[in-house]
Amino acid sequence: QVQLVEKGGGLVQAGGSLRLSCAASGRIFSLNTMGWYRQAPGKQREWVASITSDDMLLYKDSVKSRFTLARANANNTVYLQMNSLKPEDSAVYYCKFWYPGVEIWGKGTLVTVSS
């Protein structure tokens, strides 16, 4: 079983930055993908960014120039650096770890961007 521990999040003013991290532990299959989703109040959960174990990166268009996702395979941790934050980025951010047949979610961390 894989466990995910998320850190980061909080309250920041528009234009500010935050860094989220997500560490995976347990029985980890070496070929996997980790990433972040977010869910704003009253909206569906949406994919934000993801990175494979061989560093293939993908970003949601609206965050592409502002967010940076990086991965440290040595400790199975991903980092989401969020810059130039906007109020519309406010949401609960969820880390996800997956490979075929397995899908693990973190508990979520709240990001609030004030205008």
CSV table of C-alpha atoms in Angstrom, one decimal:
chain,number,residue,atom,x,y,z
A,1,GLN,CA,0.0,0.0,0.0
A,2,VAL,CA,1.2,3.5,-0.9
A,3,GLN,CA,0.8,6.4,1.5
A,4,LEU,CA,1.0,10.1,0.5
A,5,VAL,CA,2.0,12.9,2.8
A,6,GLU,CA,1.3,16.4,1.5
A,7,LYS,CA,2.8,19.6,2.8
A,8,GLY,CA,2.5,23.2,2.0
A,9,GLY,CA,-0.6,25.3,1.2
A,10,GLY,CA,-1.9,28.2,3.1
A,11,LEU,CA,-3.0,31.7,2.5
A,12,VAL,CA,-1.2,34.1,0.1
A,13,GLN,CA,-2.0,37.3,-1.6
A,14,ALA,CA,-2.5,37.4,-5.3
A,15,GLY,CA,0.9,37.5,-7.1
A,16,GLY,CA,2.5,35.5,-4.3
A,17,SER,CA,4.0,32.1,-4.3
A,18,LEU,CA,3.5,28.8,-2.5
A,19,ARG,CA,5.2,25.4,-2.6
A,20,LEU,CA,3.5,22.1,-2.2
A,21,SER,CA,5.2,18.8,-1.6
A,22,CYS,CA,4.0,15.2,-1.7
A,23,ALA,CA,6.0,12.3,-0.5
A,24,ALA,CA,5.1,8.8,-1.4
A,25,SER,CA,6.0,5.8,0.8
A,26,GLY,CA,5.3,2.1,1.0
A,27,ARG,CA,5.2,-0.4,-1.8
A,28,ILE,CA,6.1,1.7,-4.8
A,29,PHE,CA,6.2,0.4,-8.3
A,30,SER,CA,9.1,2.0,-10.0
A,31,LEU,CA,7.2,3.1,-13.2
A,32,ASN,CA,4.5,5.5,-11.9
A,33,THR,CA,3.1,9.0,-12.3
A,34,MET,CA,2.6,11.6,-9.6
A,35,GLY,CA,0.8,14.8,-9.8
A,36,TRP,CA,-1.6,17.3,-8.5
A,37,TYR,CA,-5.3,17.9,-8.9
A,38,ARG,CA,-7.4,20.7,-7.3
A,39,GLN,CA,-11.0,21.2,-6.4
A,40,ALA,CA,-12.5,24.6,-5.8
A,41,PRO,CA,-15.8,25.0,-3.9
A,42,GLY,CA,-18.7,24.0,-6.0
A,43,LYS,CA,-16.5,22.7,-8.8
A,44,GLN,CA,-15.3,19.4,-10.0
A,45,ARG,CA,-11.8,18.2,-9.2
A,46,GLU,CA,-9.5,19.1,-12.1
A,47,TRP,CA,-6.0,17.9,-13.1
A,48,VAL,CA,-3.2,20.5,-12.6
A,49,ALA,CA,0.1,18.9,-13.5
A,50,SER,CA,1.7,15.5,-13.5
A,51,ILE,CA,5.2,13.9,-14.0
A,52,THR,CA,6.1,10.4,-14.8
A,53,SER,CA,9.0,8.4,-13.2
A,54,ASP,CA,11.0,9.2,-16.3
A,55,ASP,CA,10.3,12.9,-16.0
A,56,MET,CA,7.7,13.4,-18.6
A,57,LEU,CA,5.9,16.6,-17.6
A,58,LEU,CA,2.4,17.9,-18.4
A,59,TYR,CA,0.6,21.0,-17.2
A,60,LYS,CA,-2.9,22.4,-17.4
A,61,ASP,CA,-2.8,25.3,-19.8
A,62,SER,CA,-3.9,27.9,-17.2
A,63,VAL,CA,-0.9,27.1,-14.9
A,64,LYS,CA,1.8,26.3,-17.5
A,65,SER,CA,3.8,29.5,-17.2
A,66,ARG,CA,3.3,29.9,-13.5
A,67,PHE,CA,3.6,26.5,-11.9
A,68,THR,CA,6.6,24.2,-11.9
A,69,LEU,CA,6.4,20.5,-11.0
A,70,ALA,CA,9.6,18.7,-10.1
A,71,ARG,CA,10.3,15.2,-8.9
A,72,ALA,CA,12.9,13.6,-6.7
A,73,ASN,CA,12.9,9.9,-7.4
A,74,ALA,CA,15.3,9.2,-4.6
A,75,ASN,CA,12.6,9.9,-2.1
A,76,ASN,CA,9.5,9.6,-4.3
A,77,THR,CA,8.6,13.2,-3.7
A,78,VAL,CA,7.1,15.8,-6.0
A,79,TYR,CA,7.2,19.5,-5.5
A,80,LEU,CA,4.8,22.0,-7.0
A,81,GLN,CA,6.1,25.5,-7.1
A,82,MET,CA,3.3,27.9,-7.6
A,83,ASN,CA,4.2,31.5,-8.6
A,84,SER,CA,2.1,34.5,-9.7
A,85,LEU,CA,-0.9,33.0,-7.9
A,86,LYS,CA,-4.4,34.2,-8.7
A,87,PRO,CA,-7.6,34.1,-6.7
A,88,GLU,CA,-8.9,31.5,-9.2
A,89,ASP,CA,-6.1,29.2,-8.1
A,90,SER,CA,-7.8,28.9,-4.7
A,91,ALA,CA,-8.7,25.3,-4.1
A,92,VAL,CA,-8.0,22.2,-2.1
A,93,TYR,CA,-5.0,20.6,-3.9
A,94,TYR,CA,-4.7,16.8,-3.9
A,95,CYS,CA,-1.6,14.8,-4.6
A,96,LYS,CA,-2.2,11.7,-6.7
A,97,PHE,CA,0.1,8.7,-7.3
A,98,TRP,CA,-0.8,6.2,-10.0
A,99,TYR,CA,0.2,3.4,-12.3
A,100,PRO,CA,-2.0,0.9,-14.2
A,101,GLY,CA,-4.5,-0.6,-11.7
A,102,VAL,CA,-3.5,1.6,-8.8
A,103,GLU,CA,-4.6,5.1,-7.9
A,104,ILE,CA,-3.8,6.7,-4.5
A,105,TRP,CA,-4.9,10.1,-3.4
A,106,GLY,CA,-3.6,12.4,-0.7
A,107,LYS,CA,-5.9,14.0,1.8
A,108,GLY,CA,-5.6,17.4,0.3
A,109,THR,CA,-4.1,20.8,1.3
A,110,LEU,CA,-5.9,24.1,1.1
A,111,VAL,CA,-4.5,26.9,-1.0
A,112,THR,CA,-6.3,30.3,-0.6
A,113,VAL,CA,-5.3,33.3,-2.7
A,114,SER,CA,-6.7,36.6,-1.6
A,115,SER,CA,-7.2,39.4,-4.1
